[in-house]
Amino acid sequence: MSLLAPAAHSAFVAAGRVIRSGRTLTICRGEVYGIAERTERRLVALIQATMMAVTRMSPSG
């Protein structure tokens, strides 16, 4: 996560999306915007993550 600006806003909007989805790995990206006035928004944080799909093991092993 990269914090880009102070989050001193009255409201926030976050959006995330999948950049690439494979068989086992998925690359995701998210952005958080601070809303200052009615339409003015400022990017305050970014995140990029790689997620791995794993299969759940049965309780019996």
CSV table of C-alpha atoms in Angstrom, one decimal:
chain,number,residue,atom,x,y,z
A,1,MET,CA,0.0,0.0,0.0
A,2,SER,CA,1.2,3.5,-0.9
A,3,LEU,CA,-0.1,6.4,1.1
A,4,LEU,CA,0.1,9.4,-1.2
A,5,ALA,CA,-1.6,12.2,0.8
A,6,PRO,CA,-3.1,12.9,4.2
A,7,ALA,CA,-6.6,11.5,4.5
A,8,ALA,CA,-8.1,14.6,6.0
A,9,HIS,CA,-11.3,14.5,4.0
A,10,SER,CA,-15.0,14.2,5.0
A,11,ALA,CA,-15.7,11.3,2.7
A,12,PHE,CA,-13.8,8.6,0.8
A,13,VAL,CA,-14.4,6.5,-2.3
A,14,ALA,CA,-12.5,3.3,-3.0
A,15,ALA,CA,-12.4,1.4,-6.3
A,16,GLY,CA,-10.7,-1.9,-7.1
A,17,ARG,CA,-10.2,-4.0,-10.1
A,18,VAL,CA,-8.6,-7.2,-11.3
A,19,ILE,CA,-5.7,-6.4,-13.7
A,20,ARG,CA,-5.1,-10.0,-14.7
A,21,SER,CA,-6.7,-13.3,-13.6
A,22,GLY,CA,-4.9,-16.5,-14.3
A,23,ARG,CA,-5.4,-20.1,-13.2
A,24,THR,CA,-3.7,-19.6,-9.8
A,25,LEU,CA,-2.5,-16.0,-9.6
A,26,THR,CA,-4.7,-12.9,-9.7
A,27,ILE,CA,-3.2,-9.3,-9.9
A,28,CYS,CA,-5.5,-6.7,-8.3
A,29,ARG,CA,-5.2,-2.9,-7.9
A,30,GLY,CA,-7.1,-0.5,-5.7
A,31,GLU,CA,-7.4,3.2,-5.3
A,32,VAL,CA,-8.7,5.4,-2.5
A,33,TYR,CA,-9.9,8.9,-3.1
A,34,GLY,CA,-10.7,11.6,-0.6
A,35,ILE,CA,-13.7,13.8,-1.4
A,36,ALA,CA,-13.0,17.4,-0.4
A,37,GLU,CA,-15.9,19.4,-2.0
A,38,ARG,CA,-18.8,18.2,-4.0
A,39,THR,CA,-16.7,17.1,-7.0
A,40,GLU,CA,-13.1,17.6,-6.0
A,41,ARG,CA,-11.4,14.3,-5.3
A,42,ARG,CA,-7.8,13.6,-4.4
A,43,LEU,CA,-5.9,10.3,-4.7
A,44,VAL,CA,-4.8,9.4,-1.1
A,45,ALA,CA,-3.8,5.7,-1.4
A,46,LEU,CA,-2.9,3.0,-3.9
A,47,ILE,CA,-2.6,-0.7,-3.4
A,48,GLN,CA,-1.5,-3.5,-5.7
A,49,ALA,CA,-1.6,-7.1,-4.7
A,50,THR,CA,-1.0,-10.6,-6.1
A,51,MET,CA,-3.3,-13.2,-4.8
A,52,MET,CA,-3.0,-16.9,-5.1
A,53,ALA,CA,-5.9,-19.4,-5.3
A,54,VAL,CA,-5.4,-22.4,-3.1
A,55,THR,CA,-7.6,-25.4,-2.6
A,56,ARG,CA,-9.0,-26.1,0.8
A,57,MET,CA,-7.8,-29.4,2.4
A,58,SER,CA,-10.4,-31.7,3.7
A,59,PRO,CA,-10.5,-32.2,7.5
A,60,SER,CA,-9.5,-35.8,7.2
A,61,GLY,CA,-6.2,-34.8,5.6
